Short mmCIF file of C-alpha atoms in Angstrom, two decimals:
data_model
loop_
_atom_site.label_atom_id
_atom_site.label_comp_id
_atom_site.label_asym_id
_atom_site.label_seq_id
_atom_site.Cartn_x
_atom_site.Cartn_y
_atom_site.Cartn_z
CA MET B 287 4.85 7.17 -1.61
CA THR B 288 2.16 5.50 0.28
CA ALA B 289 -0.15 2.76 -0.45
CA LEU B 290 -2.87 5.17 -1.68
CA GLU B 291 -1.63 5.53 -5.22
CA PRO B 292 -3.88 3.40 -5.25
CA ARG B 293 -0.45 4.53 -6.54
CA ASP B 294 -4.85 2.44 -8.94
CA ALA B 295 -16.52 -1.76 -21.45
CA ASP B 296 -19.50 -2.55 -22.03
CA VAL B 297 -22.28 0.01 -22.37
CA GLY B 298 -25.33 -0.39 -20.18
CA VAL B 299 -28.32 1.58 -19.02
CA ALA B 300 -28.30 4.20 -16.33
CA PRO B 301 -29.42 3.13 -12.83
CA PRO B 302 -33.01 3.88 -11.90
CA ALA B 303 -33.71 7.07 -10.02
CA ASP B 304 -34.77 5.27 -6.87
CA GLY B 305 -31.54 3.41 -6.30
CA PRO B 306 -28.43 1.81 -7.77
CA ALA B 307 -28.74 -0.89 -10.35
CA PRO B 308 -27.77 -4.38 -9.24
CA THR B 309 -24.62 -5.78 -10.69
CA GLY B 310 -23.22 -9.23 -10.99
CA GLY B 311 -20.16 -11.11 -12.05
CA ALA B 312 -16.50 -10.55 -11.37
CA GLY B 313 -15.31 -7.21 -12.52
CA SER B 314 -18.72 -5.87 -13.41
CA SER B 315 -19.63 -2.35 -12.49
CA ARG B 316 -22.42 0.17 -12.59
CA ARG B 317 -22.52 1.77 -15.98
CA PRO B 318 -24.11 5.17 -15.60
CA GLY B 319 -22.89 6.52 -18.90
CA GLY B 320 -25.85 5.66 -21.08
CA ALA B 321 -25.48 5.04 -24.76
CA GLY B 322 -22.62 7.45 -25.18
CA GLY B 323 -20.64 6.25 -22.23
CA GLU B 324 -18.33 4.03 -24.26
CA ARG B 325 -16.83 7.03 -26.07
CA GLU B 326 -16.18 9.00 -22.87
CA GLY B 327 -13.05 8.99 -20.76
CA ILE B 328 -12.73 9.59 -17.03
CA LEU B 329 -13.19 13.34 -17.61
CA GLY B 330 -16.18 12.93 -19.88
CA ARG B 331 -19.55 14.39 -18.93
CA THR B 332 -20.64 11.26 -17.08
CA HIS B 333 -17.61 10.90 -14.82
CA ARG B 334 -16.14 14.42 -14.71
CA ALA B 335 -17.37 15.53 -11.28
CA LEU B 336 -16.62 12.16 -9.70
CA SER B 337 -13.14 11.92 -11.22
CA VAL B 338 -12.12 15.43 -10.23
CA GLY B 339 -13.52 14.94 -6.73
CA ILE B 340 -11.82 11.65 -5.89
CA ILE B 341 -8.56 12.75 -7.53
CA ALA B 342 -8.70 15.80 -5.27
CA VAL B 343 -9.05 13.46 -2.28
CA VAL B 344 -5.90 11.61 -3.33
CA LEU B 345 -4.12 14.92 -3.93
CA LEU B 346 -5.02 16.00 -0.39
CA ILE B 347 -3.69 12.81 1.17
CA ALA B 348 -0.56 12.96 -1.00
CA PHE B 349 0.18 16.50 0.09
CA GLU B 350 -0.41 15.56 3.72
CA ALA B 351 1.97 12.60 3.48
CA THR B 352 4.80 14.69 2.06
CA ALA B 353 4.23 17.87 4.06
CA VAL B 354 3.58 16.40 7.49
CA GLY B 355 6.70 14.24 7.31
CA THR B 356 8.79 17.40 6.88
CA ALA B 357 7.22 19.13 9.88
CA MET B 358 7.25 16.07 12.14
CA PRO B 359 10.82 16.40 13.54
CA VAL B 360 10.20 20.03 14.57
CA ALA B 361 6.89 19.10 16.19
CA ALA B 362 8.45 16.23 18.14
CA ARG B 363 11.30 18.43 19.38
CA GLU B 364 8.96 21.22 20.50
CA LEU B 365 6.66 18.76 22.29
CA ASN B 366 9.63 17.00 23.96
CA GLY B 367 8.71 13.79 22.19
CA ILE B 368 11.88 12.70 20.37
CA GLY B 369 11.96 9.52 22.48
CA VAL B 370 8.60 8.38 21.10
CA TYR B 371 9.06 9.89 17.64
CA ALA B 372 8.48 6.59 15.82
CA PHE B 373 5.02 6.26 17.37
CA ALA B 374 3.90 9.37 15.51
CA PHE B 375 4.24 7.25 12.37
CA SER B 376 3.28 3.83 13.70
CA SER B 377 0.07 5.06 15.33
CA TYR B 378 -1.18 6.09 11.90
CA PHE B 379 -0.40 2.72 10.32
CA THR B 380 -1.77 0.59 13.13
CA THR B 381 -5.17 2.29 13.29
CA SER B 382 -5.44 2.40 9.50
CA LEU B 383 -5.09 -1.39 9.36
CA PHE B 384 -8.21 -1.76 11.51
CA ALA B 385 -10.07 0.91 9.57
CA MET B 386 -9.37 -0.85 6.26
CA VAL B 387 -11.25 -3.96 7.36
CA LEU B 388 -14.09 -1.90 8.80
CA SER B 389 -14.34 0.15 5.61
CA GLY B 390 -14.44 -2.94 3.42
CA GLN B 391 -17.38 -4.42 5.33
CA TRP B 392 -19.14 -1.08 5.58
CA ALA B 393 -18.80 -0.40 1.85
CA ASP B 394 -20.01 -3.87 0.87
CA ARG B 395 -22.95 -3.55 3.26
CA ASP B 396 -24.10 0.04 2.65
CA GLY B 397 -22.01 1.34 -0.25
CA PRO B 398 -18.84 3.47 -0.19
CA LEU B 399 -20.45 6.87 0.47
CA ARG B 400 -20.64 6.72 4.26
CA PRO B 401 -17.20 5.26 4.97
CA LEU B 402 -15.63 7.75 2.55
CA ALA B 403 -17.36 10.77 4.12
CA THR B 404 -16.58 9.54 7.63
CA GLY B 405 -12.98 8.85 6.68
CA ILE B 406 -12.36 12.29 5.21
CA THR B 407 -13.91 13.88 8.31
CA ALA B 408 -11.77 11.78 10.66
CA PHE B 409 -8.68 12.53 8.58
CA GLY B 410 -9.22 16.25 8.96
CA ALA B 411 -10.11 15.94 12.66
CA GLY B 412 -6.89 14.03 13.32
CA LEU B 413 -4.84 16.76 11.64
CA LEU B 414 -6.53 19.41 13.78
CA LEU B 415 -5.96 17.37 16.94
CA SER B 416 -2.25 16.98 16.19
CA GLY B 417 -1.89 20.59 15.14
CA THR B 418 -3.33 21.86 18.43
CA ALA B 419 -1.66 19.29 20.72
CA ASP B 420 0.27 20.52 23.74
CA THR B 421 1.85 17.14 24.55
CA MET B 422 3.46 14.50 22.36
CA TRP B 423 0.94 11.85 23.37
CA MET B 424 -1.91 14.12 22.28
CA PHE B 425 -0.06 14.59 19.02
CA ILE B 426 0.22 10.80 18.62
CA LEU B 427 -3.50 10.44 19.38
CA GLY B 428 -4.23 12.85 16.54
CA ARG B 429 -2.11 10.75 14.21
CA ALA B 430 -4.08 7.66 15.27
CA VAL B 431 -7.39 9.39 14.47
CA GLN B 432 -5.92 10.44 11.16
CA GLY B 433 -4.97 6.80 10.45
CA LEU B 434 -8.56 5.72 11.05
CA GLY B 435 -9.69 8.24 8.47
CA GLY B 436 -7.03 7.26 5.95
CA GLY B 437 -7.91 3.56 6.24
CA LEU B 438 -11.61 4.25 5.70
CA VAL B 439 -10.94 6.46 2.70
CA ILE B 440 -8.59 4.26 0.70
CA VAL B 441 -10.77 1.14 0.71
CA ALA B 442 -13.92 3.14 -0.01
CA LEU B 443 -12.19 4.73 -3.02
CA TYR B 444 -11.47 1.31 -4.50
CA VAL B 445 -15.12 0.35 -4.14
CA VAL B 446 -16.12 3.61 -5.86
CA ILE B 447 -13.84 2.79 -8.77
CA GLY B 448 -15.20 -0.74 -9.03
CA ARG B 449 -18.81 0.45 -9.12
CA ALA B 450 -18.75 3.76 -10.96
CA TYR B 451 -16.19 3.06 -13.71
CA GLU B 452 -16.50 0.37 -16.34
CA GLU B 453 -13.51 -1.91 -16.65
CA ARG B 454 -11.96 -0.11 -19.63
CA LEU B 455 -11.73 3.14 -17.62
CA ARG B 456 -10.27 1.74 -14.40
CA PRO B 457 -6.60 1.74 -15.50
CA SER B 458 -6.97 5.41 -16.48
CA ILE B 459 -8.44 6.56 -13.16
CA LEU B 460 -5.77 4.60 -11.30
CA ALA B 461 -3.10 6.27 -13.44
CA ALA B 462 -4.63 9.64 -12.57
CA PHE B 463 -4.31 8.75 -8.88
CA SER B 464 -0.61 8.15 -9.35
CA ALA B 465 -0.21 11.40 -11.28
CA SER B 466 -1.75 13.19 -8.29
CA TRP B 467 1.47 12.50 -6.37
CA ILE B 468 3.78 14.36 -8.75
CA ILE B 469 3.21 17.91 -7.52
CA PRO B 470 2.94 17.03 -3.79
CA SER B 471 6.14 14.97 -3.92
CA VAL B 472 8.08 18.05 -5.08
CA VAL B 473 6.13 20.96 -3.62
CA GLY B 474 5.03 19.35 -0.35
CA PRO B 475 8.39 19.21 1.45
CA LEU B 476 9.43 22.67 0.22
CA ALA B 477 6.11 24.30 1.16
CA SER B 478 6.02 22.52 4.51
CA GLY B 479 9.59 23.54 5.30
CA THR B 480 8.83 27.17 4.48
CA VAL B 481 5.64 27.23 6.55
CA THR B 482 7.36 25.48 9.45
CA GLU B 483 10.25 27.93 9.40
CA HIS B 484 8.22 31.15 9.09
CA LEU B 485 4.83 30.37 10.66
CA GLY B 486 5.43 27.27 12.78
CA TRP B 487 4.83 23.56 12.37
CA ARG B 488 1.25 23.75 13.67
CA TRP B 489 0.10 25.57 10.56
CA VAL B 490 1.11 22.60 8.43
CA PHE B 491 -1.39 20.45 10.31
CA VAL B 492 -4.26 22.89 10.83
CA GLY B 493 -4.02 24.31 7.32
CA ILE B 494 -4.49 21.05 5.39
CA PRO B 495 -8.08 20.32 6.63
CA VAL B 496 -9.28 23.42 4.77
CA LEU B 497 -8.64 21.47 1.57
CA VAL B 498 -11.20 18.86 2.64
CA VAL B 499 -14.12 21.09 1.71
CA PHE B 500 -13.57 20.96 -2.06
CA PRO B 501 -13.34 17.15 -2.41
CA LEU B 502 -16.39 16.70 -0.18
CA ALA B 503 -18.50 19.19 -2.12
CA LEU B 504 -17.56 17.72 -5.49
CA ALA B 505 -17.18 13.97 -4.94
CA LEU B 506 -19.91 13.04 -2.48
CA PRO B 507 -22.92 14.06 -4.62
CA ALA B 508 -21.42 12.19 -7.59
CA ILE B 509 -20.79 9.10 -5.47
CA ARG B 510 -24.34 9.26 -4.12
CA ARG B 511 -25.62 9.30 -7.70
CA MET B 512 -23.31 6.68 -9.23
CA ALA B 513 -22.07 4.30 -6.53
CA SER B 514 -24.23 4.50 -3.43
CA GLY B 515 -26.03 1.67 -1.69
CA PRO B 516 -25.18 -2.04 -1.53
CA ALA B 517 -23.99 -3.87 -4.64
CA ASP B 518 -27.28 -5.80 -4.77
CA PRO B 519 -30.08 -3.66 -3.30
CA ASP B 520 -32.51 -6.60 -3.46
CA ALA B 521 -30.34 -8.87 -1.30
CA PRO B 522 -30.81 -8.99 2.51
CA ARG B 523 -28.69 -6.44 4.35
CA ALA B 524 -25.78 -8.44 5.74
CA PRO B 525 -24.61 -7.75 9.31
CA PHE B 526 -21.06 -6.77 10.12
CA ASP B 527 -18.77 -9.78 10.44
CA ALA B 528 -17.77 -9.70 14.12
CA ARG B 529 -15.01 -12.24 13.55
CA ARG B 530 -13.29 -10.08 10.92
CA ILE B 531 -13.61 -7.06 13.17
CA ARG B 532 -11.87 -8.97 15.99
CA LEU B 533 -9.16 -10.09 13.58
CA ALA B 534 -8.73 -6.49 12.45
CA LEU B 535 -8.19 -5.42 16.06
CA GLY B 536 -5.68 -8.23 16.42
CA ILE B 537 -3.73 -7.20 13.36
CA SER B 538 -3.57 -3.58 14.53
CA LEU B 539 -2.45 -4.47 18.06
CA GLY B 540 0.03 -7.01 16.71
CA ALA B 541 1.53 -4.51 14.29
CA GLY B 542 1.85 -1.93 17.07
CA LEU B 543 3.63 -4.40 19.37
CA LEU B 544 5.95 -5.42 16.56
CA GLN B 545 6.95 -1.83 15.91
CA TYR B 546 7.44 -1.22 19.63
CA ALA B 547 9.74 -4.25 19.89
CA ALA B 548 11.80 -3.08 16.91
CA GLN B 549 12.61 0.22 18.65
CA ASP B 550 14.75 -1.50 21.27
CA LEU B 551 17.04 -4.50 20.86
CA ALA B 552 16.98 -5.38 24.56
CA TRP B 553 16.03 -8.89 25.65
CA LEU B 554 12.77 -7.60 27.10
CA SER B 555 11.74 -6.62 23.59
CA LEU B 556 11.21 -10.32 22.87
CA ILE B 557 8.03 -10.19 24.97
CA PRO B 558 6.13 -7.64 22.82
CA LEU B 559 7.68 -9.28 19.74
CA ALA B 560 6.21 -12.66 20.67
CA ALA B 561 2.87 -11.14 21.65
CA GLY B 562 2.69 -9.21 18.41
CA GLY B 563 3.43 -12.33 16.38
CA ALA B 564 0.80 -14.32 18.28
CA LEU B 565 -1.79 -11.71 17.37
CA LEU B 566 -0.66 -11.19 13.79
CA VAL B 567 -0.46 -14.74 12.49
CA PRO B 568 -4.10 -15.79 13.01
CA ALA B 569 -5.34 -12.34 12.03
CA VAL B 570 -3.42 -12.36 8.74
CA LEU B 571 -4.54 -15.88 7.90
CA GLY B 572 -8.13 -14.91 8.59
CA LEU B 573 -8.18 -11.62 6.70
CA LEU B 574 -6.19 -12.33 3.54
CA PRO B 575 -7.48 -14.60 0.74
CA ARG B 576 -6.80 -18.29 1.21
CA GLY B 577 -3.55 -19.26 -0.48
CA THR B 578 -1.97 -15.81 -0.25
CA TYR B 579 1.23 -16.94 1.42
CA ARG B 580 1.78 -19.82 -0.99
CA ALA B 581 1.17 -17.48 -3.94
CA ALA B 582 -1.87 -19.34 -5.27
CA ARG B 583 -2.75 -18.16 -8.75
CA GLY B 584 -5.13 -15.27 -9.21
CA LEU B 585 -6.38 -13.06 -6.40
CA PRO B 586 -4.08 -14.49 -3.65
CA SER B 587 -0.98 -13.71 -5.72
CA VAL B 588 -2.29 -10.23 -6.54
CA VAL B 589 -2.66 -9.49 -2.82
CA LEU B 590 0.75 -10.99 -2.00
CA LEU B 591 2.45 -9.08 -4.82
CA ARG B 592 1.08 -5.81 -3.52
CA GLY B 593 2.60 -6.43 -0.09
CA VAL B 594 5.95 -7.64 -1.41
CA ALA B 595 6.30 -4.69 -3.80
CA ALA B 596 5.20 -1.96 -1.40
CA GLY B 597 7.01 -3.32 1.65
CA SER B 598 10.40 -3.86 0.01
CA PHE B 599 10.41 -0.52 -1.81
CA ILE B 600 9.10 1.68 1.01
CA ALA B 601 11.38 0.05 3.60
CA ALA B 602 14.39 0.76 1.39
CA GLU B 603 13.23 4.27 0.49
CA SER B 604 12.94 5.22 4.17
CA PHE B 605 16.71 4.89 4.55
CA VAL B 606 17.76 6.71 1.37
CA PRO B 607 17.77 10.30 2.75
CA LEU B 608 19.56 9.19 5.94
CA MET B 609 22.21 7.41 3.88
CA LEU B 610 22.82 10.45 1.67
CA VAL B 611 23.06 12.83 4.63
CA THR B 612 25.27 10.73 6.88
CA GLN B 613 27.43 8.94 4.31
CA ARG B 614 27.77 11.51 1.51
CA GLY B 615 27.27 14.78 3.38
CA LEU B 616 24.24 16.04 1.46
CA SER B 617 21.90 18.53 3.08
CA PRO B 618 18.49 17.20 4.14
CA THR B 619 16.84 19.23 1.38
CA ALA B 620 19.17 17.86 -1.30
CA ALA B 621 18.71 14.32 0.00
CA GLY B 622 14.93 14.68 -0.09
CA LEU B 623 14.94 16.17 -3.58
CA SER B 624 16.94 13.18 -4.83
CA LEU B 625 13.69 11.23 -4.52
CA ALA B 626 11.51 13.90 -6.12
CA VAL B 627 11.88 12.57 -9.67
CA GLY B 628 10.20 9.39 -8.47
CA GLY B 629 6.81 11.07 -8.42
CA ALA B 630 6.97 11.68 -12.17
CA THR B 631 8.31 8.25 -13.11
CA TRP B 632 5.78 6.52 -10.83
CA ALA B 633 3.00 8.33 -12.69
CA LEU B 634 4.63 7.36 -16.01
CA GLY B 635 4.65 3.70 -15.01
CA SER B 636 1.00 3.89 -14.02
CA PHE B 637 0.20 5.58 -17.33
CA LEU B 638 1.97 2.83 -19.27
CA GLN B 639 -0.09 0.09 -17.64
CA SER B 640 -3.29 1.95 -18.56
CA ARG B 641 -2.66 1.62 -22.32
CA PRO B 642 -5.22 -0.79 -23.84
CA ARG B 643 -2.66 -2.38 -26.14
CA LEU B 644 -0.65 -3.53 -23.10
CA GLU B 645 -3.60 -5.23 -21.37
CA PRO B 646 -2.82 -8.69 -22.87
CA HIS B 647 0.72 -8.36 -21.47
CA ARG B 648 -0.18 -7.23 -17.95
CA GLU B 649 1.54 -10.19 -16.27
CA ARG B 650 4.79 -9.49 -18.13
CA LEU B 651 4.41 -5.82 -17.28
CA THR B 652 4.25 -6.56 -13.54
CA VAL B 653 7.25 -8.91 -13.78
CA ALA B 654 9.25 -6.21 -15.58
CA GLY B 655 8.16 -3.68 -12.96
CA MET B 656 9.42 -5.85 -10.09
CA ILE B 657 12.75 -6.39 -11.86
CA LEU B 658 13.14 -2.61 -12.14
CA VAL B 659 12.34 -2.27 -8.43
CA THR B 660 14.95 -4.92 -7.58
CA LEU B 661 17.63 -3.22 -9.66
CA SER B 662 16.91 0.19 -8.14
CA ILE B 663 17.19 -1.10 -4.57
CA LEU B 664 20.46 -2.84 -5.46
CA ALA B 665 21.87 0.30 -7.11
CA ALA B 666 21.07 2.74 -4.30
CA PRO B 667 23.71 1.57 -1.77
CA THR B 668 26.47 1.83 -4.38
CA VAL B 669 26.80 5.45 -3.22
CA LEU B 670 28.43 4.04 -0.09
CA ILE B 671 31.48 3.80 -2.38
CA ASP B 672 33.04 7.26 -2.54
CA ALA B 673 33.88 6.96 -6.24
CA VAL B 674 30.18 6.58 -7.13
CA PRO B 675 28.45 9.97 -7.65
CA ALA B 676 25.54 10.71 -5.32
CA TRP B 677 23.20 11.48 -8.23
CA ILE B 678 23.13 7.76 -9.00
CA VAL B 679 20.52 7.44 -6.26
CA ALA B 680 18.17 9.84 -8.06
CA VAL B 681 18.51 7.85 -11.29
CA ALA B 682 18.09 4.51 -9.54
CA TRP B 683 15.04 5.66 -7.60
CA GLY B 684 13.45 7.11 -10.69
CA ILE B 685 13.77 3.68 -12.35
CA GLY B 686 12.38 1.96 -9.25
CA CYS B 687 9.39 4.28 -9.13
CA LEU B 688 8.72 3.57 -12.81
CA GLY B 689 8.47 -0.11 -11.92
CA MET B 690 6.33 0.60 -8.87
CA GLY B 691 3.91 2.65 -10.95
CA MET B 692 3.39 -0.32 -13.25
CA VAL B 693 3.01 -2.84 -10.41
CA ILE B 694 0.85 -0.92 -7.93
CA ALA B 695 -1.69 0.27 -10.47
CA SER B 696 -1.80 -3.18 -12.08
CA THR B 697 -2.50 -4.92 -8.77
CA SER B 698 -5.32 -2.46 -8.12
CA PHE B 699 -6.81 -3.13 -11.55
CA LEU B 700 -6.45 -6.91 -11.25
CA LEU B 701 -8.06 -6.95 -7.81
CA LEU B 702 -11.17 -5.20 -9.10
CA LYS B 703 -11.26 -7.43 -12.18
CA LEU B 704 -11.10 -10.60 -10.06
CA SER B 705 -13.64 -9.44 -7.45
CA ALA B 706 -17.39 -9.83 -7.60
CA PRO B 707 -19.17 -6.52 -6.82
CA GLU B 708 -20.35 -7.70 -3.41
CA GLU B 709 -16.77 -8.70 -2.51
CA ALA B 710 -14.96 -5.58 -3.77
CA GLY B 711 -14.83 -3.95 -0.35
CA ALA B 712 -13.49 -6.98 1.53
CA ASN B 713 -10.95 -7.77 -1.18
CA SER B 714 -9.81 -4.14 -1.40
CA ALA B 715 -9.31 -4.21 2.36
CA SER B 716 -7.17 -7.35 1.97
CA LEU B 717 -5.04 -5.61 -0.65
CA GLN B 718 -4.46 -2.60 1.59
CA ILE B 719 -3.78 -4.79 4.63
CA SER B 720 -1.11 -6.64 2.67
CA ASP B 721 0.37 -3.28 1.65
CA GLY B 722 0.31 -1.69 5.09
CA LEU B 723 1.32 -4.77 7.08
CA SER B 724 4.28 -5.50 4.84
CA ASN B 725 5.43 -1.90 5.37
CA VAL B 726 5.27 -2.42 9.12
CA ILE B 727 7.05 -5.79 9.13
CA LEU B 728 9.80 -4.94 6.65
CA LEU B 729 10.42 -1.51 8.17
CA ALA B 730 10.71 -3.14 11.58
CA ALA B 731 13.06 -5.82 10.23
CA GLY B 732 15.16 -3.28 8.34
CA GLY B 733 15.32 -0.98 11.35
CA ALA B 734 16.40 -3.82 13.62
CA ALA B 735 19.16 -4.89 11.20
CA PHE B 736 20.27 -1.27 10.86
CA ALA B 737 20.48 -0.79 14.62
CA ALA B 738 22.19 -4.16 15.20
CA LEU B 739 25.09 -3.13 12.94
CA GLY B 740 25.56 0.21 14.68
CA GLY B 741 23.38 2.28 12.36
CA GLY B 742 21.89 4.21 15.24
CA SER B 743 25.18 5.98 15.81
CA VAL B 744 25.17 7.58 12.35
CA ALA B 745 21.98 9.55 12.96
CA GLY B 746 23.78 12.27 14.81
CA HIS B 747 26.49 12.79 12.20
CA ALA B 748 26.15 15.25 9.39
CA THR B 749 28.90 14.16 7.03
CA ALA B 750 30.50 11.03 5.76
CA SER B 751 33.78 11.95 7.42
CA ALA B 752 32.25 11.88 10.85
CA THR B 753 33.42 9.13 13.10
CA GLY B 754 31.14 6.25 13.84
CA SER B 755 29.94 5.87 10.25
CA HIS B 756 28.68 2.36 9.50
CA PRO B 757 28.08 1.75 5.78
CA ALA B 758 27.41 -1.94 6.48
CA ALA B 759 24.32 -0.96 8.44
CA PHE B 760 22.78 0.54 5.30
CA ALA B 761 23.80 -2.48 3.20
CA ALA B 762 21.98 -4.67 5.74
CA VAL B 763 18.78 -2.84 4.84
CA PHE B 764 19.04 -2.55 1.06
CA LEU B 765 20.32 -6.00 0.11
CA PRO B 766 17.58 -8.02 1.89
CA MET B 767 14.92 -5.68 0.49
CA ALA B 768 16.28 -6.29 -3.01
CA ALA B 769 15.96 -10.02 -2.38
CA VAL B 770 12.33 -9.55 -1.29
CA ALA B 771 11.62 -7.53 -4.44
CA LEU B 772 13.15 -10.29 -6.57
CA VAL B 773 10.74 -12.77 -4.97
CA GLY B 774 8.01 -10.36 -6.03
CA ALA B 775 9.08 -10.80 -9.67
CA TRP B 776 8.26 -14.52 -9.33
CA VAL B 777 4.95 -13.82 -7.60
CA ALA B 778 4.05 -11.53 -10.51
CA THR B 779 4.12 -14.54 -12.86
CA ARG B 780 1.14 -15.98 -10.95
CA VAL B 781 -1.33 -13.09 -10.95
CA ARG B 782 -3.37 -14.32 -13.90
CA VAL B 783 -5.89 -17.12 -13.59
CA PRO B 784 -5.39 -19.68 -16.40
CA GLU B 785 -8.27 -19.55 -18.88
CA ALA B 786 -10.51 -22.60 -18.91
CA ARG B 787 -10.26 -24.68 -22.08
#
């Protein structure tokens, strides 16, 4: 899973024909539904084209995330790029961090239409560039362009939700986003493996951009009608914040240096590690809401919870297939399918949080979700004991994804509820930065711990009986991530702002 799920009542008058209606107040939105809007759902007449279009965008990105990961090892081997394999992933994340900040400012300034259209175009262009690359560095460049597009898209989608859907509908559209991952999580790896084997890995990359046409044709006209323009069209057009743009560059460069340092445990790696930290610390403090790292109540804790939940779970999940292949002798396909049930339970968790009767208990729901995540991460490495059946991982990860579905969709909903319309873009960018940066930092930390305990030597072994197996290296990843997730359960108790008496 990636951070895009964004895995997220009152009736008013329609906006005038010459532009979007101004909005005001935290959690307010444009209400284009007219008098009958209150009875409609996300697939009602008012929102049908928009909902189908943006869900198709998420479906496209979900399929790309699952399919491209399957084809990546073959591409790296053919392009003689195994030595820089990790950069094919990190280049995407580092450029997306910058694009998230840019998209937030752009959407607040001009509306979400332009950053979304530009992002989808860049996403497709990056896929084509990677799919036609004749060197590994050209392939990595394509992934970087793709990351720019992905960062622009995800923040713009949050702004669309905040403007085009009244508050009562937002949990439902966020649940639909999560449901969009079910089919790709199962079909994506199998389809990609088949295409890679029979047609070649390049077709996985160049074939996906064809799917861009449908979301563009369906979503963009609806966004232009329902969510275009600045939040307050009568206010002066604010310039781009040059300071935040510089901080965004700093956070991207810092994250890239941190990942580079984690690839090698040599003493010289301390230099990029220190440089990355020097860039990251001021950038993070400048881009995230004040009080985030002390878990101040309300929006800061929502942003922190998103990072803690996503980082701990994704960092642990990245090592599950490798553990099953090297320690229990499963085939790569069987190891990958052990995580497939997570797509369905993640969607179920997101659906549960969307039920109106659970809204008064949202804080308890997020706490329960983080406890489920903690238990699943703790249960996964029990398969290092031979007497424990390997299917335990599938059960544990299904439970963890149930918790993640509740937490991720709830943080998306709470962020929009606590954000004024003119701040939705910047705050959505902060949420995604917390998500993406925590993935980078915890993956780097987990990878370093894994390598320090000899985990690198297991990658070349196919079975648990192979010599050089190091179960402790996997435990060094899962146990700290469970501790981080447990901290997240405490942070979840602070996401609500106390009501004034």
